[in-house]
Coordinates of C-alpha atoms in Angstrom, one line a residue:
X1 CA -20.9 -6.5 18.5
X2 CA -22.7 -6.6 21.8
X3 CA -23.8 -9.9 21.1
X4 CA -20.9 -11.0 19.9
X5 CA -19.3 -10.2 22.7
X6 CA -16.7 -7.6 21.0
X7 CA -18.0 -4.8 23.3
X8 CA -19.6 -3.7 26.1
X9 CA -21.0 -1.1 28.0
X10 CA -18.3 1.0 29.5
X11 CA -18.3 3.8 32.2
X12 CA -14.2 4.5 31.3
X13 CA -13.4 8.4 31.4
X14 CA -11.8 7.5 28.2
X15 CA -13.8 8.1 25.0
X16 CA -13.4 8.0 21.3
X17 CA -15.6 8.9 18.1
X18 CA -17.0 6.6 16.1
X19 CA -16.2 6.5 11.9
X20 CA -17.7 3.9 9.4
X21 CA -15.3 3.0 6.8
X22 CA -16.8 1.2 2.7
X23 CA -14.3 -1.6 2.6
X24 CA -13.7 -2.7 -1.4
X25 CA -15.8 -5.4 -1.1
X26 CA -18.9 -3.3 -0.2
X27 CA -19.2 -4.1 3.5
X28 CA -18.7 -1.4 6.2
X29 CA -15.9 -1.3 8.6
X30 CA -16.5 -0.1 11.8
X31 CA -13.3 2.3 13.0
X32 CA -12.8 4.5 15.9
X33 CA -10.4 7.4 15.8
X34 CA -7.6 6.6 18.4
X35 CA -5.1 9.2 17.4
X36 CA -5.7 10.7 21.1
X37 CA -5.1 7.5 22.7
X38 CA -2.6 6.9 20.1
X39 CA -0.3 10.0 20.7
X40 CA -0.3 9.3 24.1
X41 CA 0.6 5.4 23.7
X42 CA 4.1 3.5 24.3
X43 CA 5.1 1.7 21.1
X44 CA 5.8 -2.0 20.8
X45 CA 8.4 -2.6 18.7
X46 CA 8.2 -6.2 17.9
X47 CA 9.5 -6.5 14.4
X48 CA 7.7 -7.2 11.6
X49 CA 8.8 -10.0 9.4
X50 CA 10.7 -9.6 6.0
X51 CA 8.6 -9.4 3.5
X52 CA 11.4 -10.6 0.7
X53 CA 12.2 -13.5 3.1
X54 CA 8.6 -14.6 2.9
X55 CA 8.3 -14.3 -0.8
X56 CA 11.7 -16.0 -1.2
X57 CA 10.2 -19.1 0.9
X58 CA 7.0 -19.5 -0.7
X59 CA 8.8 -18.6 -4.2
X60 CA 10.9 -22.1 -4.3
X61 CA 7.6 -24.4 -3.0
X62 CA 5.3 -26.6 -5.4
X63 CA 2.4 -26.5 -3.5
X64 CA 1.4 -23.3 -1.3
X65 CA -2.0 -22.9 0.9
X66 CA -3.3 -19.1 2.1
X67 CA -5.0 -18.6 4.7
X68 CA -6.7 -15.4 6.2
X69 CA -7.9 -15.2 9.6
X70 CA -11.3 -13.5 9.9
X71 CA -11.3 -10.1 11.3
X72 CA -7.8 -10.8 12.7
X73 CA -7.5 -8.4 15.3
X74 CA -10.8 -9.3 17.2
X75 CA -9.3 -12.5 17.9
X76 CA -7.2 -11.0 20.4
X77 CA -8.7 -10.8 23.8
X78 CA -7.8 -7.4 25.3
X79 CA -6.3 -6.9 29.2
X80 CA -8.8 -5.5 32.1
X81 CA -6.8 -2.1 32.3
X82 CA -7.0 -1.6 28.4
X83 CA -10.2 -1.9 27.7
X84 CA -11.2 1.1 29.2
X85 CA -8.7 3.3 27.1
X86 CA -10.4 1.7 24.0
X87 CA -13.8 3.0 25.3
X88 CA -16.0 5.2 21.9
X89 CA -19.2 6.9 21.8
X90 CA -21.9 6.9 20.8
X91 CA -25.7 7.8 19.9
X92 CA -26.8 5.1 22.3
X93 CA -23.9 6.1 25.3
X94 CA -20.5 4.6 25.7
X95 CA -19.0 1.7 24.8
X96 CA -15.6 -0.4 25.2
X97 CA -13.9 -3.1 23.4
X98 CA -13.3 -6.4 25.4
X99 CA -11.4 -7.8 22.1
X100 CA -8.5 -6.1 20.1
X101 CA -10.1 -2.9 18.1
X102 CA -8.7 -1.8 14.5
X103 CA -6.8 1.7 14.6
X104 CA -4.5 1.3 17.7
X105 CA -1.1 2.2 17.4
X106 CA 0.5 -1.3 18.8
X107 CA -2.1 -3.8 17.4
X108 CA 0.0 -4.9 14.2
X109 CA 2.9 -5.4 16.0
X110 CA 0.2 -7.3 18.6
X111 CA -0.9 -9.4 16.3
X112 CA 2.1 -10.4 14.4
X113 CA 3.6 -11.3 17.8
X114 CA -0.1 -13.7 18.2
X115 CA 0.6 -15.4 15.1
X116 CA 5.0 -15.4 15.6
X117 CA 3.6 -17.9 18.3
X118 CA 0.9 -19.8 16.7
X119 CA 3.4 -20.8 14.2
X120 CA 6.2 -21.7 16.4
X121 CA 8.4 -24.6 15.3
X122 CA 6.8 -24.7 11.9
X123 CA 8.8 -22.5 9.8
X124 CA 10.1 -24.4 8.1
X125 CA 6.3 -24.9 6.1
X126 CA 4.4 -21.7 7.4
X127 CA 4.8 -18.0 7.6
X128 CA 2.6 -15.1 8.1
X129 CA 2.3 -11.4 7.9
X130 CA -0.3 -10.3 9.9
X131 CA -3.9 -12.2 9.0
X132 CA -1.8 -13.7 6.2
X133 CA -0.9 -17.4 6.4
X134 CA 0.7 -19.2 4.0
X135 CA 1.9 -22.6 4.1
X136 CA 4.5 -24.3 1.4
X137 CA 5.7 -27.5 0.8
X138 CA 7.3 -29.6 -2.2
X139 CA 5.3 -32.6 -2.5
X140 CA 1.5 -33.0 -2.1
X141 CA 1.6 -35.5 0.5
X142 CA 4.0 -33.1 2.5
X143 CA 1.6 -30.1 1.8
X144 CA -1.2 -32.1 3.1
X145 CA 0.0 -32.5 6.5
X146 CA 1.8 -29.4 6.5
X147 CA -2.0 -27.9 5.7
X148 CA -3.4 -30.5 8.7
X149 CA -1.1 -29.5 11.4
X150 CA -1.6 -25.7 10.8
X151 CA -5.1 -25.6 10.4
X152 CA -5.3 -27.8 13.8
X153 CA -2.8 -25.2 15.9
X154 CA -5.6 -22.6 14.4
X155 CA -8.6 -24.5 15.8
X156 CA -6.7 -25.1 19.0
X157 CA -6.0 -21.4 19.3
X158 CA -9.9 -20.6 19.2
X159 CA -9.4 -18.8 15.9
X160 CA -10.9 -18.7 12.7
X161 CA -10.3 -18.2 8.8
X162 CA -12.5 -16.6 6.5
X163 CA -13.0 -18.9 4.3
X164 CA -13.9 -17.3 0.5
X165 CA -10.5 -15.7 0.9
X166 CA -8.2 -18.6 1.3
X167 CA -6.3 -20.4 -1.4
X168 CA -5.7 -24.2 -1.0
X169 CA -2.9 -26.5 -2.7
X170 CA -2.1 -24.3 -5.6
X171 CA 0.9 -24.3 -7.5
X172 CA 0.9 -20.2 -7.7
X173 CA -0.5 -17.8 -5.5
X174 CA -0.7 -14.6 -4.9
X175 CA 0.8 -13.4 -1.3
X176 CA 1.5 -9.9 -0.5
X177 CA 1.4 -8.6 -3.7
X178 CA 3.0 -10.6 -5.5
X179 CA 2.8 -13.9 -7.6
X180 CA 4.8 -16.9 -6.5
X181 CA 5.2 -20.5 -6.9
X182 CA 7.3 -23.7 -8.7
X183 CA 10.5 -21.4 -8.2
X184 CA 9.4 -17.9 -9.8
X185 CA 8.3 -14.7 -7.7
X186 CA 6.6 -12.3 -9.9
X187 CA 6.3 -8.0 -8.6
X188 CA 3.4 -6.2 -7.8
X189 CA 2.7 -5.8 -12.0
X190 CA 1.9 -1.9 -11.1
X191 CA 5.6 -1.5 -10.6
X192 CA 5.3 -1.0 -15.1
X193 CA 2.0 -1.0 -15.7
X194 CA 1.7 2.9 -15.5
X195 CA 4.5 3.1 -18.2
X196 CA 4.1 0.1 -20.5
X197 CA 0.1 2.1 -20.2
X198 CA 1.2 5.0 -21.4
X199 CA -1.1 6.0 -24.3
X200 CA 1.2 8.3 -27.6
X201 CA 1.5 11.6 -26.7
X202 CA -1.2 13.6 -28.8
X203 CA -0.6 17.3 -27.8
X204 CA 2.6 19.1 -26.6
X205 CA 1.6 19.4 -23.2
X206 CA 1.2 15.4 -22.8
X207 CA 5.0 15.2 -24.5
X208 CA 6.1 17.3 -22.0
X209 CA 4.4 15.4 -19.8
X210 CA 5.7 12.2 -20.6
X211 CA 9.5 14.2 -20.8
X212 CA 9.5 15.1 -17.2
X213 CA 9.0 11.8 -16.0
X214 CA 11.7 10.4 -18.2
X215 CA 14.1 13.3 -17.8
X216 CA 13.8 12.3 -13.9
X217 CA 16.0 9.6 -14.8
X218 CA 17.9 11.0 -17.2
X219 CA 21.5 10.4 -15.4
X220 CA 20.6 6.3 -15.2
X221 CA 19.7 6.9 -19.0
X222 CA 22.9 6.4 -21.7
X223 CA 23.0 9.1 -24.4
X224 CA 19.5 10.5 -23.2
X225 CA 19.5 13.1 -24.9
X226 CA 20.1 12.0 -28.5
X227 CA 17.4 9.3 -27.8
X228 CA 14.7 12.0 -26.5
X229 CA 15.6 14.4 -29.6
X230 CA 12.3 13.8 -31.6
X231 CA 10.2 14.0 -28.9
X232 CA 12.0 17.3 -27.3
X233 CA 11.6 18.8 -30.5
X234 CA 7.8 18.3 -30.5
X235 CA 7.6 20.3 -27.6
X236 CA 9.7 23.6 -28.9
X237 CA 8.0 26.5 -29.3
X238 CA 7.2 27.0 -33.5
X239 CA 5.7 23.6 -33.4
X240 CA 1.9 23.1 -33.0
X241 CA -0.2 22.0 -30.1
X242 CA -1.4 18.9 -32.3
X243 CA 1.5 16.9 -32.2
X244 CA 2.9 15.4 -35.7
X245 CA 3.8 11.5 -34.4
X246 CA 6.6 10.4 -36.9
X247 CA 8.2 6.9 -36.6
X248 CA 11.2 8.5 -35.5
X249 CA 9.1 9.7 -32.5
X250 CA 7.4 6.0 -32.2
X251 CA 11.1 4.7 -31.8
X252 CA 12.3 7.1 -29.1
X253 CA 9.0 6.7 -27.3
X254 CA 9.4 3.2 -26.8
X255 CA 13.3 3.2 -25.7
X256 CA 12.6 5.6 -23.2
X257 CA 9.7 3.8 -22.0
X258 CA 11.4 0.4 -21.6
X259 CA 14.7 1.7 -20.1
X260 CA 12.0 3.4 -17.5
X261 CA 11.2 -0.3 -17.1
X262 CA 14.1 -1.6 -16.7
X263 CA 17.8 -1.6 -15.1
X264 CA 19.0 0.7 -13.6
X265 CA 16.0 2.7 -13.1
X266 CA 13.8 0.3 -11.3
X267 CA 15.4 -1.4 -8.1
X268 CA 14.5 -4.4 -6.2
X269 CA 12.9 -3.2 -2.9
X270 CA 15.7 -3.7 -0.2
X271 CA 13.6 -3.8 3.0
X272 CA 16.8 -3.1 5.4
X273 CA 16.3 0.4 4.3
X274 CA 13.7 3.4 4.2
X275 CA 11.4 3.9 1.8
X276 CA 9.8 6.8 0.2
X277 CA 6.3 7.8 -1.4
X278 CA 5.7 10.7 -3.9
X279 CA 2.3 10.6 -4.8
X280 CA 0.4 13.8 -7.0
X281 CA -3.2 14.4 -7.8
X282 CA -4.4 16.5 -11.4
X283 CA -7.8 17.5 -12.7
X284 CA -8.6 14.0 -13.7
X285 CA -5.9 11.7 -12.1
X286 CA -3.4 10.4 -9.0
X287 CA 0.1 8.9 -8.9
X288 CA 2.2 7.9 -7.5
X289 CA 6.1 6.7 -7.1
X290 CA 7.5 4.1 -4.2
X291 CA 11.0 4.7 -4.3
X292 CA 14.3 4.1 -2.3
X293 CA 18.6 5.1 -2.3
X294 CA 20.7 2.8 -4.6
X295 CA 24.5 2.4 -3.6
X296 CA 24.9 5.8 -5.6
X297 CA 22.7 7.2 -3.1
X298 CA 20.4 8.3 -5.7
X299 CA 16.8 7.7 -5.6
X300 CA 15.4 5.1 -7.9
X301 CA 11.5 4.0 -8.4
X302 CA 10.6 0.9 -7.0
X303 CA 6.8 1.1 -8.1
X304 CA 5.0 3.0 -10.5
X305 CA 1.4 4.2 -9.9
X306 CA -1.5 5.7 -11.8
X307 CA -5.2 5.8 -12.1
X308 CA -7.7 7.8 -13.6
X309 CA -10.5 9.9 -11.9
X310 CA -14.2 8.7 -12.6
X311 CA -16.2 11.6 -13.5
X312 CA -17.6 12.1 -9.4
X313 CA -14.2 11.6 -8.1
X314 CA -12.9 14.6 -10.7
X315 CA -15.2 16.9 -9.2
X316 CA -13.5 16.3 -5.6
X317 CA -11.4 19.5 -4.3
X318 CA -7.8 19.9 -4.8
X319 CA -6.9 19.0 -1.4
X320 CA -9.6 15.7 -1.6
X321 CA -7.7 14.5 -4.9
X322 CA -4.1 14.7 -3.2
X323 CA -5.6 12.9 0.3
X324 CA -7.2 10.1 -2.3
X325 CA -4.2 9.6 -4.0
X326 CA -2.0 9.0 -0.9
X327 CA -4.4 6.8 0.5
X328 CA -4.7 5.1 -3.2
X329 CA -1.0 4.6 -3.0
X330 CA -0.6 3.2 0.3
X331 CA -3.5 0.6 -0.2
X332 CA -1.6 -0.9 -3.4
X333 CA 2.0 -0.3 -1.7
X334 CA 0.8 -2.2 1.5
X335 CA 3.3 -5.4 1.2
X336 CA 6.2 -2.8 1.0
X337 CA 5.4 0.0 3.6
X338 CA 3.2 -2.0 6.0
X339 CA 4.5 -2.0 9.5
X340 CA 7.5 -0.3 9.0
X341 CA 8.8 3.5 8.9
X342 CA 8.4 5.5 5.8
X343 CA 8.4 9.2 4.2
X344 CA 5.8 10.2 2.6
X345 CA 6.1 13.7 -0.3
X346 CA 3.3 15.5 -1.3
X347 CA 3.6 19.1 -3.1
X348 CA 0.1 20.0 -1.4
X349 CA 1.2 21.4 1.7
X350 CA -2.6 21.5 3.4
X351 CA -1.8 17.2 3.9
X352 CA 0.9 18.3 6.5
X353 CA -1.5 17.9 9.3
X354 CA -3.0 14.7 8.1
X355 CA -2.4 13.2 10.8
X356 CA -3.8 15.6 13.2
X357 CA -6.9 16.5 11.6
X358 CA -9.8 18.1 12.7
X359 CA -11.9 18.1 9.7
X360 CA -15.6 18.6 8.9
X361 CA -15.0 17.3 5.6
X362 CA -16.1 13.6 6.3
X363 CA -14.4 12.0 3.4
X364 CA -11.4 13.8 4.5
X365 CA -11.4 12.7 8.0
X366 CA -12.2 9.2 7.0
X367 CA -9.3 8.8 5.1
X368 CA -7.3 9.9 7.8
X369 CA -8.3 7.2 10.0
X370 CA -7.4 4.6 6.9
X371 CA -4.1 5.5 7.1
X372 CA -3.7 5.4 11.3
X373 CA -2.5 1.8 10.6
X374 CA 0.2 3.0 8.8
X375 CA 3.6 4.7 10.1
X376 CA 4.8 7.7 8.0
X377 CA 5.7 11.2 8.2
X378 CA 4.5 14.0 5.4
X379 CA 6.8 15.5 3.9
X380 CA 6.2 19.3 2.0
X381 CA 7.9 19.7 -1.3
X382 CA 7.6 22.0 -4.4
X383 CA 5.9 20.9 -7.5
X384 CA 8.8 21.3 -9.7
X385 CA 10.7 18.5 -7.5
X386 CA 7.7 16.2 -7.7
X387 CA 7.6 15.5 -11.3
X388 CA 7.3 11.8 -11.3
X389 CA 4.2 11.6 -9.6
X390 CA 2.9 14.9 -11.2
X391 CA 3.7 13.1 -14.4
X392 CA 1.7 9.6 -13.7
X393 CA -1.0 11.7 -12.5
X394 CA -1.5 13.8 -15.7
X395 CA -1.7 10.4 -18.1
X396 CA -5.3 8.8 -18.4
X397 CA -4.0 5.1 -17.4
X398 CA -6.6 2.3 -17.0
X399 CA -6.0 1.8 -13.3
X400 CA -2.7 0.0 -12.4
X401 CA -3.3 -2.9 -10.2
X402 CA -1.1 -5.5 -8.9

């Protein structure tokens, strides 16, 4: 970085520590822990765009382009008086940032406003969120100089792409999430995976298990009841713990798994209003439920979550399980949540202070600085009122990707 010109040798009276964070492709990021500096910081508020607005552009186009910029936030030069406050330590003295460092409270809303500008006047073929550019057009000659005149207000803005990550002149992409293109806009597929996943119940206690997730959404459910009978009656008392699986059983199981996939359960994400996160950790599993208030005012899931432990990640400690699978959730929810206000429920009630962590646990205190880029509060409830997450959690799902 010192050659690169990202840092440089600082005598500020302002200091952070240093944290190295395994990024999913296998490199190393390199993060400093600014919640200090961050508590103490004014916030910008420039909005972030809409993501549904973005996804309704691209969705209509015939020929899209992504683009993301490399290390996005290092291509922001920082002021004199603020690169002192972005000074870190360490083993070989103290450091500061002359470009725009990862973890600080204002730098989405920073960068969004960089690339707000670089894009000015060309809405009407480009959009981004964040690093992500996308540009859309209808023809192929259009997309071609729609493509040109981007890429040359990049080069003329001294910024760069990386370029193994960017899709060019394809009919379908995927962009936040999502799949779009030639007029369709497919969800995250995680928002059913974890049910249309979810393996026949072979014991009573993975009937039950399956029961408390449906009997969540019981109310949005028509004659529930008569439709769970064969399955509730697995679970009473005089029956065995080996479950007999009847047809009747196969029948119920899969009407209450695709009303759980369908109308009125599941609700498109309206992204004028707040969301929230439930997520749950077991012995060998996490999920987790993104969820928001219909016009009933009733909660109803948005996305459904799950994924099975490995064996190394099983033998983590209870309060390791339930940090991984918030920060599991919040990776895979990032198009919803990302730069906007959330809640976030957990029934372990040591992940109140997440935020304020002093931890020697180093997988603990990494995670923590993950999630600095992220704007939530924790939220402490029982484990008899989290029983959707607790449920998805408790089902050995191949992971549920989008």
């Amino acid at each position: 970085m010192l050659q690169m010109g990202v840092i440089r040798p600082s005598e500020s009276a302002w200091a952070s520590p240093v944290v190295l964070v395994p990024k999913p492709d296998g490199e190393i990021r390199f993060c400093m822990d600014y919640r200090k500096l961050n508590a103490v910081t004014r916030p910008d508020n420039y909005p972030m765009p809409r993501t549904d607005e973005l996804l309704e552009k691209l969705g209509r186009a015939q020929f899209i382009s992504t683009l993301d910029l490399t290390k996005g936030y290092w291509q922001v030069p920082l002021d004199e008086s603020a690169k002192e406050r972005s000074a870190f330590i360490t083993h070989l003295g103290l450091y500061e940032f002359n470009v725009l460092p990862f973890g600080l409270r204002n730098a989405p809303a920073t960068f969004q406003r960089l690339v707000d500008g670089l894009l000015a006047g060309l809405g009407e073929y480009a959009v981004a969120y964040l690093d992500d550019v996308a540009i859309f057009s209808d023809s192929w000659a259009d997309h071609l100089e729609h493509l040109q005149k981007v890429l040359e207000r990049i080069r003329e803005a001294g910024l760069t792409v990386k370029a193994k990550k960017c899709q060019i002149g394809l009919n379908r992409v995927t962009y936040l999430g999502h799949q779009v293109g030639q007029g369709t806009i497919s969800p995250l597929q995680a928002k059913v995976d974890a049910i249309q996943k979810w393996p026949v119940p072979k014991s009573k206690k993975q009937v039950q298990s399956f029961l408390g997730l449906a009997g969540y959404y019981r109310r949005f459910v028509p004659h529930y009841s008569q439709i769970a009978a064969p399955l509730t009656d697995l679970t009473k008392k005089k029956q065995p713990n080996a479950v007999q699986w009847t047809g009747k059983c196969q029948k119920a199981f899969n009407k209450l798994k695709a009303t759980l996939m369908s109308d009125p359960v599941l609700r498109a994400p309206d992204f004028d209003k707040p969301f929230l996160v439930t997520t749950d950790a077991s012995e060998h599993g996490v999920g987790a439920v993104l969820m928001q208030k219909g016009p009933d005012q009733e909660f109803h899931p948005v996305v459904f979550l799950s994924k099975k432990l490995s064996e190394r990640e099983s033998n983590w400690s209870v309060t390791e399980k339930e940090c991984y699978a918030i920060v599991y959730a919040l990776e895979k929810l990032r198009p919803y949540v990302w730069g906007r206000r959330f809640h976030l429920q957990t029934d372990h009630a040591a992940l109140k202070w997440l935020h304020t962590v002093k931890e020697t646990n180093k997988k603990l205190l990494r995670w923590s600085l993950a999630l600095q880029d992220f704007d939530f509060d924790i939220q402490h409830i029982s484990g008899a009122s989290n029983k959707v997450a607790d449920a998805l959690s408790r089902e050995s799902f191949p992971e549920s990707t989008g």
